[in-house]
Each structure stands twice: as structure tokens, then as C-alpha cells.
PDB file of C-alpha atoms in Angstrom:
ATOM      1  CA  UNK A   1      15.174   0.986 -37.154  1.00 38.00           C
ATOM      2  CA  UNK A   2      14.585   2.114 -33.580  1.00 42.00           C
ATOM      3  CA  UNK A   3      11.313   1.752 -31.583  1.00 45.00           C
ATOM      4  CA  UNK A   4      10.271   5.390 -30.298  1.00 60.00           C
ATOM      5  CA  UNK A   5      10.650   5.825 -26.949  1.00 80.00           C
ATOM      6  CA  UNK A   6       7.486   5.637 -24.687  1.00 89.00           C
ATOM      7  CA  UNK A   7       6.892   9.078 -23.534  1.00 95.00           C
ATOM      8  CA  UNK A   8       6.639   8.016 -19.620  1.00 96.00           C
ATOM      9  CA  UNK A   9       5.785  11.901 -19.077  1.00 96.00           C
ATOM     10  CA  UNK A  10       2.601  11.837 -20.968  1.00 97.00           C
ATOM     11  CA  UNK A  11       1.835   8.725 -19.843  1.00 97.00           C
ATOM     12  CA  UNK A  12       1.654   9.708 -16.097  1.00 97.00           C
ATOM     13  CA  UNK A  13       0.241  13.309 -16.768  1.00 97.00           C
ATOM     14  CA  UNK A  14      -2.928  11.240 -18.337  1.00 97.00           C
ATOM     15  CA  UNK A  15      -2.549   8.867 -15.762  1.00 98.00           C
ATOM     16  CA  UNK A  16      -3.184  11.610 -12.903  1.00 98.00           C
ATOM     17  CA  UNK A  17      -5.690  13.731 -15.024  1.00 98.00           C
ATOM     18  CA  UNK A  18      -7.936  10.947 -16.306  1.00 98.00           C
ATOM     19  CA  UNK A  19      -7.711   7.754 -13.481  1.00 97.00           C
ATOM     20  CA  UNK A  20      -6.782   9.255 -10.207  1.00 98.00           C
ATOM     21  CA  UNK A  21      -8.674  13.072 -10.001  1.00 98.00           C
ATOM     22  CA  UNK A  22     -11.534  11.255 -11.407  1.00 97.00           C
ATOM     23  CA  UNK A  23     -11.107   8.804  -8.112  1.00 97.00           C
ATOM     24  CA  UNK A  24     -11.595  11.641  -6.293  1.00 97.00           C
ATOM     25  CA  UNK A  25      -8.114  12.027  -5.559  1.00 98.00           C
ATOM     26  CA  UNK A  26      -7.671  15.657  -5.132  1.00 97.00           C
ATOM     27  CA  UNK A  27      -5.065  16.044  -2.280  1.00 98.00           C
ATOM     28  CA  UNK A  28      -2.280  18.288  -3.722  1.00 97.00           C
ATOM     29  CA  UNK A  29       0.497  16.867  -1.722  1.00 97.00           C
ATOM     30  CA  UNK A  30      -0.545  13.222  -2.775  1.00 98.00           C
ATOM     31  CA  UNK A  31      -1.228  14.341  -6.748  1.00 98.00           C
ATOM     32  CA  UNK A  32       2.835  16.173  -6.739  1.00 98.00           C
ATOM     33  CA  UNK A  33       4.220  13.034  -5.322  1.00 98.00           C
ATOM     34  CA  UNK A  34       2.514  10.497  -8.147  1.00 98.00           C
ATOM     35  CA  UNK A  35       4.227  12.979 -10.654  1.00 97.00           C
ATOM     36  CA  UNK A  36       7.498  13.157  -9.002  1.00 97.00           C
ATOM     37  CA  UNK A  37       7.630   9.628  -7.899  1.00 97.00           C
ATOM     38  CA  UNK A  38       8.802   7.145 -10.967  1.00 97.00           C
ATOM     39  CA  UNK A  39       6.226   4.763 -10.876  1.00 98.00           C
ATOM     40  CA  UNK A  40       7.922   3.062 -13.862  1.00 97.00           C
ATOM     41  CA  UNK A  41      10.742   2.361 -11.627  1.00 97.00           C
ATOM     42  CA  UNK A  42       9.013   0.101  -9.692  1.00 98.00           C
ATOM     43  CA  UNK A  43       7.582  -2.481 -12.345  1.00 96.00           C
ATOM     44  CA  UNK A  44       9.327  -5.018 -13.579  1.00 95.00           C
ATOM     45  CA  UNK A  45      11.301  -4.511 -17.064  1.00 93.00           C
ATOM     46  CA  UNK A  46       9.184  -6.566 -19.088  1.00 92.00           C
ATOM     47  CA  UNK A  47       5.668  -4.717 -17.668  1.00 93.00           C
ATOM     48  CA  UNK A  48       7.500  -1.063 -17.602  1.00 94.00           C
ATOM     49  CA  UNK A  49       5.232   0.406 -20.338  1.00 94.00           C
ATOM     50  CA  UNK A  50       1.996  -0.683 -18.754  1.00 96.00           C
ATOM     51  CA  UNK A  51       2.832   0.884 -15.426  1.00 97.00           C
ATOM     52  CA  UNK A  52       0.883   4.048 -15.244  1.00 98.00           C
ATOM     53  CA  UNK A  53      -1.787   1.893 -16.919  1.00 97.00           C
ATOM     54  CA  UNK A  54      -5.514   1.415 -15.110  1.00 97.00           C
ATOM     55  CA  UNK A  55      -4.288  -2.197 -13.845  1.00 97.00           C
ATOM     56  CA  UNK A  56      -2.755  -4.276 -11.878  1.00 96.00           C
ATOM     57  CA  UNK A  57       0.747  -5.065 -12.680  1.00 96.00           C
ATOM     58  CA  UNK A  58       2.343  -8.697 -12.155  1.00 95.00           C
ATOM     59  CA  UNK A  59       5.630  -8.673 -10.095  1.00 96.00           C
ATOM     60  CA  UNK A  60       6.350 -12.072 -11.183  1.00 87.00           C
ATOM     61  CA  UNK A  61       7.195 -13.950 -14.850  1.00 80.00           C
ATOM     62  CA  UNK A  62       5.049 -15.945 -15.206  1.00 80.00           C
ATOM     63  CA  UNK A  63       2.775 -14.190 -12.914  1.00 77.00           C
ATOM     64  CA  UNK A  64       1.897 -15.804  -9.424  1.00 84.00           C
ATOM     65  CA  UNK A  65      -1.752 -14.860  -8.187  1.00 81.00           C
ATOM     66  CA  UNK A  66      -1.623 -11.953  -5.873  1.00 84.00           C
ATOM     67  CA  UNK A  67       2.176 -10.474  -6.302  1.00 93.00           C
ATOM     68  CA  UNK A  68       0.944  -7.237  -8.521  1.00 95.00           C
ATOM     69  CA  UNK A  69       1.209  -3.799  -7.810  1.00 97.00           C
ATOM     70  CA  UNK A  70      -2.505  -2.071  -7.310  1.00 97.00           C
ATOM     71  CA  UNK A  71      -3.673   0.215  -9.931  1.00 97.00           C
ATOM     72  CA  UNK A  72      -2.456   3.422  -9.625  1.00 98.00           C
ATOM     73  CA  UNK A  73      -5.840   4.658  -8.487  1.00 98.00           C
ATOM     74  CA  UNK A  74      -6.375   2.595  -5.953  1.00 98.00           C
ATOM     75  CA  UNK A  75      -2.822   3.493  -5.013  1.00 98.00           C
ATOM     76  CA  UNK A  76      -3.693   6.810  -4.715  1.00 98.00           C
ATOM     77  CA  UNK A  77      -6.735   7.205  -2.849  1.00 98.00           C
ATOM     78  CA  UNK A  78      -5.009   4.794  -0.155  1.00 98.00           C
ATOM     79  CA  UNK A  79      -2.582   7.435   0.323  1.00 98.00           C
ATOM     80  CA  UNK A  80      -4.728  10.201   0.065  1.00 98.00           C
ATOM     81  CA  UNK A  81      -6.954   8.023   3.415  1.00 97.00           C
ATOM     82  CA  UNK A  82      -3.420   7.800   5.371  1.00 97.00           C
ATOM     83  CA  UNK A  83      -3.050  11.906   5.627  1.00 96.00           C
ATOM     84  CA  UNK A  84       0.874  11.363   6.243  1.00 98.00           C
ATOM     85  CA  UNK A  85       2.547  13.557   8.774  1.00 98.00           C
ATOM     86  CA  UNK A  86       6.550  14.166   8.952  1.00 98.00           C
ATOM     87  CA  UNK A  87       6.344  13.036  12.217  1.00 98.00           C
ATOM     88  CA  UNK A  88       4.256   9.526  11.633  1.00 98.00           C
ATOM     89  CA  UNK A  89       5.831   5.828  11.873  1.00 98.00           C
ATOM     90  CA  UNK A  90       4.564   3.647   9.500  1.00 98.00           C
ATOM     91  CA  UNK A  91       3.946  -0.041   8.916  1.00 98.00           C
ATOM     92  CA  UNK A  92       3.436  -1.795   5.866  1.00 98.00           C
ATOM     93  CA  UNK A  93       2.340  -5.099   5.084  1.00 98.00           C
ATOM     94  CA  UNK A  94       3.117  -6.441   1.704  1.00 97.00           C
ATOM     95  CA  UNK A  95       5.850  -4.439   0.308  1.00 98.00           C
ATOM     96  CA  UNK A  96       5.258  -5.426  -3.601  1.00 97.00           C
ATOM     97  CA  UNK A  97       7.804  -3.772  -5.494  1.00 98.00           C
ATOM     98  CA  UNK A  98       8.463  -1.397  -2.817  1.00 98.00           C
ATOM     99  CA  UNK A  99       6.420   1.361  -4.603  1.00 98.00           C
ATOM    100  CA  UNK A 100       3.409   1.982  -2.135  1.00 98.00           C
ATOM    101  CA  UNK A 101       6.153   2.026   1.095  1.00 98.00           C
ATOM    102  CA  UNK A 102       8.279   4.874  -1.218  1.00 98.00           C
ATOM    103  CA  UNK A 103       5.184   6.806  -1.853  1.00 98.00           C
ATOM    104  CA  UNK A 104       4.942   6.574   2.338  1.00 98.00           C
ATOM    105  CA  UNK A 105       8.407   7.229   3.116  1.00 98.00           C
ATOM    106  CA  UNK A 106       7.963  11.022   1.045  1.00 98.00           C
ATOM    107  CA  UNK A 107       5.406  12.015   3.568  1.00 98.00           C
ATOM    108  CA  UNK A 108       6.478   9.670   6.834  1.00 98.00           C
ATOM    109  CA  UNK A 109       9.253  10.076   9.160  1.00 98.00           C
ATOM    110  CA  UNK A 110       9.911   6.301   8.672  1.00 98.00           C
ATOM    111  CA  UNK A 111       8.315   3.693   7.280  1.00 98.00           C
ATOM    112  CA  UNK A 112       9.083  -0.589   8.150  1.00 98.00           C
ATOM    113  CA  UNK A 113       7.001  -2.744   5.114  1.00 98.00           C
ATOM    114  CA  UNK A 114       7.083  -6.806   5.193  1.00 98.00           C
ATOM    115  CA  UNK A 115       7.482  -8.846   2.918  1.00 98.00           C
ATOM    116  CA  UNK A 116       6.592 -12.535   2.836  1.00 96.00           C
ATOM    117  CA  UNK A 117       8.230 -13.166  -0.671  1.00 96.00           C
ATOM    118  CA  UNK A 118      12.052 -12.949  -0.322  1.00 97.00           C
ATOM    119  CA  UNK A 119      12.246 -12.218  -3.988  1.00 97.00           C
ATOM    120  CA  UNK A 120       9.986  -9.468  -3.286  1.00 97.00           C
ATOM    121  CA  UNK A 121      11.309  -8.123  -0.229  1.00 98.00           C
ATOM    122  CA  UNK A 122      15.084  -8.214  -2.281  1.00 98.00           C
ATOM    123  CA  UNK A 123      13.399  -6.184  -5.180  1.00 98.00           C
ATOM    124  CA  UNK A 124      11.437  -4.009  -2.911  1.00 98.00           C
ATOM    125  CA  UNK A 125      14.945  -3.673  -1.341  1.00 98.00           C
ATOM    126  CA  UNK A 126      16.457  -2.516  -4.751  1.00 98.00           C
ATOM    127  CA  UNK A 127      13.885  -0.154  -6.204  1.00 98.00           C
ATOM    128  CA  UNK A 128      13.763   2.076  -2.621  1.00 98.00           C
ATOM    129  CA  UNK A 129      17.632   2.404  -2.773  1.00 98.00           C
ATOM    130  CA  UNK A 130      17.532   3.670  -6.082  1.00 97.00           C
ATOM    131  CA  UNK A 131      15.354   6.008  -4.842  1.00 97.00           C
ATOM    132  CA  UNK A 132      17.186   7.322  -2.271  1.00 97.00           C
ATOM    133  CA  UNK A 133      14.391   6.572   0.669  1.00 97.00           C
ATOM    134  CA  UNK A 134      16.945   5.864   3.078  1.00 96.00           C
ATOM    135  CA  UNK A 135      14.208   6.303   5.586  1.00 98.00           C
ATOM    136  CA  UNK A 136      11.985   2.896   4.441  1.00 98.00           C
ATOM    137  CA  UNK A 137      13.019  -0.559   5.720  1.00 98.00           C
ATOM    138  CA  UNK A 138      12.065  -3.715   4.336  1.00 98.00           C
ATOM    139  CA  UNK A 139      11.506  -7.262   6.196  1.00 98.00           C
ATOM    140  CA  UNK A 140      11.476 -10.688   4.771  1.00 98.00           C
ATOM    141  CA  UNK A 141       8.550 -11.864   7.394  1.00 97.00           C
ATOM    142  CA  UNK A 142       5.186 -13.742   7.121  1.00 97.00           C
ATOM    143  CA  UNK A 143       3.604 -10.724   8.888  1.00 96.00           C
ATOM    144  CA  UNK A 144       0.692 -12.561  10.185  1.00 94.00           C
ATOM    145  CA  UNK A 145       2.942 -15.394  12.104  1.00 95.00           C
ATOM    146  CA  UNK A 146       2.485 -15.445  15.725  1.00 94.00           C
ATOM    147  CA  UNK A 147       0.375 -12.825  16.725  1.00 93.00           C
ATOM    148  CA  UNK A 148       2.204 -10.082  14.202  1.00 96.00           C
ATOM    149  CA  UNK A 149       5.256 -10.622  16.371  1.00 96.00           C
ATOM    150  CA  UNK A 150       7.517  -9.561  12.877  1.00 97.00           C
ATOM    151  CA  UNK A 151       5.504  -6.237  13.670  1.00 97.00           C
ATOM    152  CA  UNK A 152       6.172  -5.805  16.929  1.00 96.00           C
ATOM    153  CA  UNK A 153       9.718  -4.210  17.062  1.00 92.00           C
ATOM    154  CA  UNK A 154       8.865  -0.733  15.944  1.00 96.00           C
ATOM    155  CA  UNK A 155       5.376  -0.181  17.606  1.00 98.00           C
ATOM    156  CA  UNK A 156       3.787   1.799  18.337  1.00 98.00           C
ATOM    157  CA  UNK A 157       2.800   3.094  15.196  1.00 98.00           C
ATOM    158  CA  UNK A 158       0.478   6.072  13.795  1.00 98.00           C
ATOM    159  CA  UNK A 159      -0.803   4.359  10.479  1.00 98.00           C
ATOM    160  CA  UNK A 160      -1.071   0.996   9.716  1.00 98.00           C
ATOM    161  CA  UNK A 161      -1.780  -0.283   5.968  1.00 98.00           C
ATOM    162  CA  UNK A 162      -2.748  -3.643   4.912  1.00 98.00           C
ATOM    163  CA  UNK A 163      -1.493  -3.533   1.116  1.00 96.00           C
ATOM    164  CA  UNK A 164      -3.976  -6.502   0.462  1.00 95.00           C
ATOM    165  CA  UNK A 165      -7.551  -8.278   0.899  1.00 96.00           C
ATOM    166  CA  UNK A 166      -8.267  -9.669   4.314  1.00 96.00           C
ATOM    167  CA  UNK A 167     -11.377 -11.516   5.513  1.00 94.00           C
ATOM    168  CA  UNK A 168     -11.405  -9.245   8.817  1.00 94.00           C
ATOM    169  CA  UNK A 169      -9.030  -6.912  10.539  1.00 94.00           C
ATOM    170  CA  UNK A 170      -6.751  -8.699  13.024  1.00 92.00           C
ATOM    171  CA  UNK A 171      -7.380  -7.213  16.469  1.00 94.00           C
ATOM    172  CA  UNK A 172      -3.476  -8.084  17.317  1.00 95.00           C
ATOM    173  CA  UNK A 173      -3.058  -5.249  15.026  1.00 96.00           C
ATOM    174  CA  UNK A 174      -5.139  -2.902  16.261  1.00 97.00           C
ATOM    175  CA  UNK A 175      -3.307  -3.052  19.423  1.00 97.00           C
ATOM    176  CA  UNK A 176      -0.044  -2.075  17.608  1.00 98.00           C
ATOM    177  CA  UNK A 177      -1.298   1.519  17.169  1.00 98.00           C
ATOM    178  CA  UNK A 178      -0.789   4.346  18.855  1.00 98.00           C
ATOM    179  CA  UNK A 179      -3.920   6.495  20.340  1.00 98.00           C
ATOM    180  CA  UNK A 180      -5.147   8.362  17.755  1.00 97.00           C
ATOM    181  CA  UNK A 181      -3.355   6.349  15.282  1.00 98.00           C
ATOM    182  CA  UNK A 182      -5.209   4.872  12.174  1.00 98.00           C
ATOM    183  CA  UNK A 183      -5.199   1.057   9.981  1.00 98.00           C
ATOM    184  CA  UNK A 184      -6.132   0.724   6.255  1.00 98.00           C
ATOM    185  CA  UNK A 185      -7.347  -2.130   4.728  1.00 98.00           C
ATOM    186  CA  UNK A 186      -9.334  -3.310   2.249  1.00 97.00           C
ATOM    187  CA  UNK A 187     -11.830  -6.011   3.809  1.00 97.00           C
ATOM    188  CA  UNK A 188     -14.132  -8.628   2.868  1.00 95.00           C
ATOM    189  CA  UNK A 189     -13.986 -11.166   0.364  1.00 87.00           C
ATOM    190  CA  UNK A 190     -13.725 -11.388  -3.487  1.00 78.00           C
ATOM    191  CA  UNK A 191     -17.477 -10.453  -4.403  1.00 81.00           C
ATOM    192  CA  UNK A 192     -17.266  -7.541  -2.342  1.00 86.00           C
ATOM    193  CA  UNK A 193     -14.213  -5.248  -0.904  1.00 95.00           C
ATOM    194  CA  UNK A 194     -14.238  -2.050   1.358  1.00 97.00           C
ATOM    195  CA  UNK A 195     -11.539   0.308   2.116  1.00 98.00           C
ATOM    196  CA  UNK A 196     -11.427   0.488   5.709  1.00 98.00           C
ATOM    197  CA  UNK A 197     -10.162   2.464   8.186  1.00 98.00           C
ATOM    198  CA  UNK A 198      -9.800   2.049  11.904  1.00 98.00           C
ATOM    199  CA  UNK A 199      -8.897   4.665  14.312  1.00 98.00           C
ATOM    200  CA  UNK A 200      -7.943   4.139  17.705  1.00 98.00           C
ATOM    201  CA  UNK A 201      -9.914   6.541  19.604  1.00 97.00           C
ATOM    202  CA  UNK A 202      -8.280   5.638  23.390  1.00 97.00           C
ATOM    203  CA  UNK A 203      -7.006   2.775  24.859  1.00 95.00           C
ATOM    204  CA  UNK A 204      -9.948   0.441  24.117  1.00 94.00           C
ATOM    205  CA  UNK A 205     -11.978   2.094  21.426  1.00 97.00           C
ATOM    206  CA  UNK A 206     -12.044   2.154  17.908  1.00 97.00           C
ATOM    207  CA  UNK A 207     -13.953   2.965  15.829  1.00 97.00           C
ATOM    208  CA  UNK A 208     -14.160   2.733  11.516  1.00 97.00           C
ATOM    209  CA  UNK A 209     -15.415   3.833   8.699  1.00 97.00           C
ATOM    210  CA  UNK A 210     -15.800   2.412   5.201  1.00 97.00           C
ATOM    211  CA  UNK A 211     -15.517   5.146   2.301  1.00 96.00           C
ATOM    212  CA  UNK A 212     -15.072   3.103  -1.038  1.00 97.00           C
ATOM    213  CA  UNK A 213     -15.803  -0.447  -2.423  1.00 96.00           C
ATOM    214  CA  UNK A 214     -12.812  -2.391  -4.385  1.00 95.00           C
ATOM    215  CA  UNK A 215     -11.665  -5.798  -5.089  1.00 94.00           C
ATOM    216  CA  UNK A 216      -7.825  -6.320  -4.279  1.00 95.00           C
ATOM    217  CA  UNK A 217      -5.400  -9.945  -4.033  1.00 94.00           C
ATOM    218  CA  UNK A 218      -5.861 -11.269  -0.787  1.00 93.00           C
ATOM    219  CA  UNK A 219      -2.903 -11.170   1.547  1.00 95.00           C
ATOM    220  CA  UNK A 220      -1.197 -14.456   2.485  1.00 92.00           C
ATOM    221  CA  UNK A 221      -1.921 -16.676   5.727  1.00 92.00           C
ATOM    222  CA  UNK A 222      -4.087 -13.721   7.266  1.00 91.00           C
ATOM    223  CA  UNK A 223      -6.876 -15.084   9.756  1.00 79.00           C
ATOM    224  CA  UNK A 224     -10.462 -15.805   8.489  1.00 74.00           C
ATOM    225  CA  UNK A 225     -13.265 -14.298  10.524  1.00 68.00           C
ATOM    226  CA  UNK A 226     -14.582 -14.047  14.133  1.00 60.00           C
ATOM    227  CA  UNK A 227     -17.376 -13.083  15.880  1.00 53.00           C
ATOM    228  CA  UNK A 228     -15.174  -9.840  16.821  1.00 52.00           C
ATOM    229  CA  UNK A 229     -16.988  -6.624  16.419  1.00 56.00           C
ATOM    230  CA  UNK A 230     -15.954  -2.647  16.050  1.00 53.00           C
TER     231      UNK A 230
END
């Protein structure tokens, strides 16, 4: 006897409806994509029916602290903080499963995510091409190696997203943007998390603001903290 198909389109109807408006989530370009967008695509064959679930999926069997995709929520309410433009050039760091960099490359004129996992980056590599984003590139780099030189080709860049924790934002990074150009991350430490975003005001100002709380997986090899100050 058969199993009955999980009804993916229910699934991600409730998933928008009851996890991300509630988020505050409420941008109508962002809320089309996440129900256009096969999220189920992305997650690996033995998590597919948990992936418009309210948690973090592993992207490894057995599962390997810090390779998961974000909940969907989170997901979407870093999106909705980017405000794409056709016109931007984006950089990711920590591809994942490629998911967050395909959701990007919809809005983006072009999007370069890095990957320190090669197993990653290959699967990041496979989902986008099934996708048809033709317009998102993935790199097998420890981003944070030598002053973000992996980064460095495609600058300067309009948004910036840090797809993991990080004790501080790296001012090497900062520099990478273009005026008027903005960096996401989620900062702090495991107790406490804030979504934060950096805008480069001019040449040598910057300033940020801090609009939610969450606790992500911290990125790999990124600097501890300074003294450095917004």
C-alpha cells in the first residue's frame, strides 16, 4: 500500500500564513517568492517533509553543528531587511543548500555566495541549476581568509549578508560596500543574537540598526571582537 503524498502546497500556504506574516513579514514581493520558490527543493531527501517546518534543517547525515538551513521565518524577514533591487550585486556568505542565494538571485541582478564546505558549495551548486538562477554563483572559499580576499573580486557590492552568527561585524567587510549599500548579520553570541544592519552612509560612515533578536549557527573562522565601534 502506498504512503499518501505530502501535500507540499498546503504545507507552504500554512507555512506563509501562520510562521512568516506572523514574523511580521508582510512585503508582497518577498511573501510571492516563498510561494513560488520550492523550498523543498533545497533540503536534503531524507529532511524534504520537514522543510517548510518552524526549524532548522540539517544539510548533513549525520548532522554536523552549524550546516542547516534557517527557519523559514528567519529566512524571510532577512529578505524582507535586504529590499532587493534589479539592479543590486549581492554577496553571500554561507551558501547552505543554495536556498537563501536563490531567494536573492529572484530580486538581484546577480548574486556571488561562498561556501566553505565543498560538499556544500557542490550541492548549493546543484539545487540553483535546477532552478534555473543562472544569475547566482557559488565559491568554494573560507570567506573570512585573508582579509575577505575570496570577496574581493566582485566588489563593490550593494547588500552584503552574513548567513550566520558572528561575534562582531568585520570592518574588512564594510569596506566592500558600495555608498549607500547595506550588510546583514546576525551578531552577538549564543545567549543573545541581533539582526543587524549596516549602511554605508559615505565614504567613512556607517551607521546600524538592530530590529529583531535571534539565535543562529555561528559562521566558521570569523574574527572574535575588538574594541571597534559604529
Amino acid at each position: 500500500m502506498s504512503a499518501t503524498a505530502f501535500d507540499f502546497e498546503k504545507a507552504r500556504f500554512n507555512m506563509i500564513e501562520q510562521q512568516i506574516r506572523p514574523w511580521e513579514v508582510l512585503d508582497a514581493r518577498v511573501l510571492a517568492l516563498l510561494g513560488q520558490l520550492k523550498r523543498e527543493h533545497f533540503v536534503p531527501e531524507a529532511y524534504r517533509a520537514l522543510a517548510l517546518a518552524d526549524l532548522e534543517i540539517p544539510l548533513s547525515q549525520p548532522a554536523v553543528e552549524g550546516e542547516c538551513m534557517l527557519a523559514p521565518k528567519v529566512e524571510a524577514r532577512t529578505l524582507q531587511e535586504l529590499d532587493l533591487q534589479p539592479q543590486h550585486n549581492v554577496l553571500e556568505i554561507g551558501a547552505g543548500s543554495g536556498y537563501m542565494a536563490a531567494l536573492m538571485g529572484r530580486l538581484a541582478q546577480q548574486v556571488l555566495t561562498l561556501e566553505i564546505n565543498p560538499r556544500l558549495a557542490d550541492m548549493a551548486r546543484h539545487n540553483l541549476a535546477r532552478a534555473g538562477l543562472d544569475n547566482v554563483r557559488v565559491k568554494t572559499a573560507d570567506a573570512a581568509a585573508h582579509r575577505f580576499a575570496a570577496c574581493v573580486d566582485a566588489a563593490p557590492y550593494d547588500v552584503i549578508v552574513l548567513s550566520g552568527g558572528v561575534a562582531e561585524v568585520p570592518t574588512d567587510l564594510l569596506e566592500l560596500l558600495r555608498v549607500g549599500g547595506r550588510l546583514f548579520a546576525f551578531v552577538g553570541d549564543e545567549v543573545v543574537m541581533r539582526a543587524t544592519v549596516v549602511t554605508r552612509a559615505s565614504e567613512a560612515g556607517y551607521h546600524s540598526a538592530q530590529p529583531w533578536d535571534i539565535v543562529v549557527p555561528r559562521l566558521r573562522n570569523f574574527p572574535e571582537p575588538t574594541r571597534f565601534q559604529f
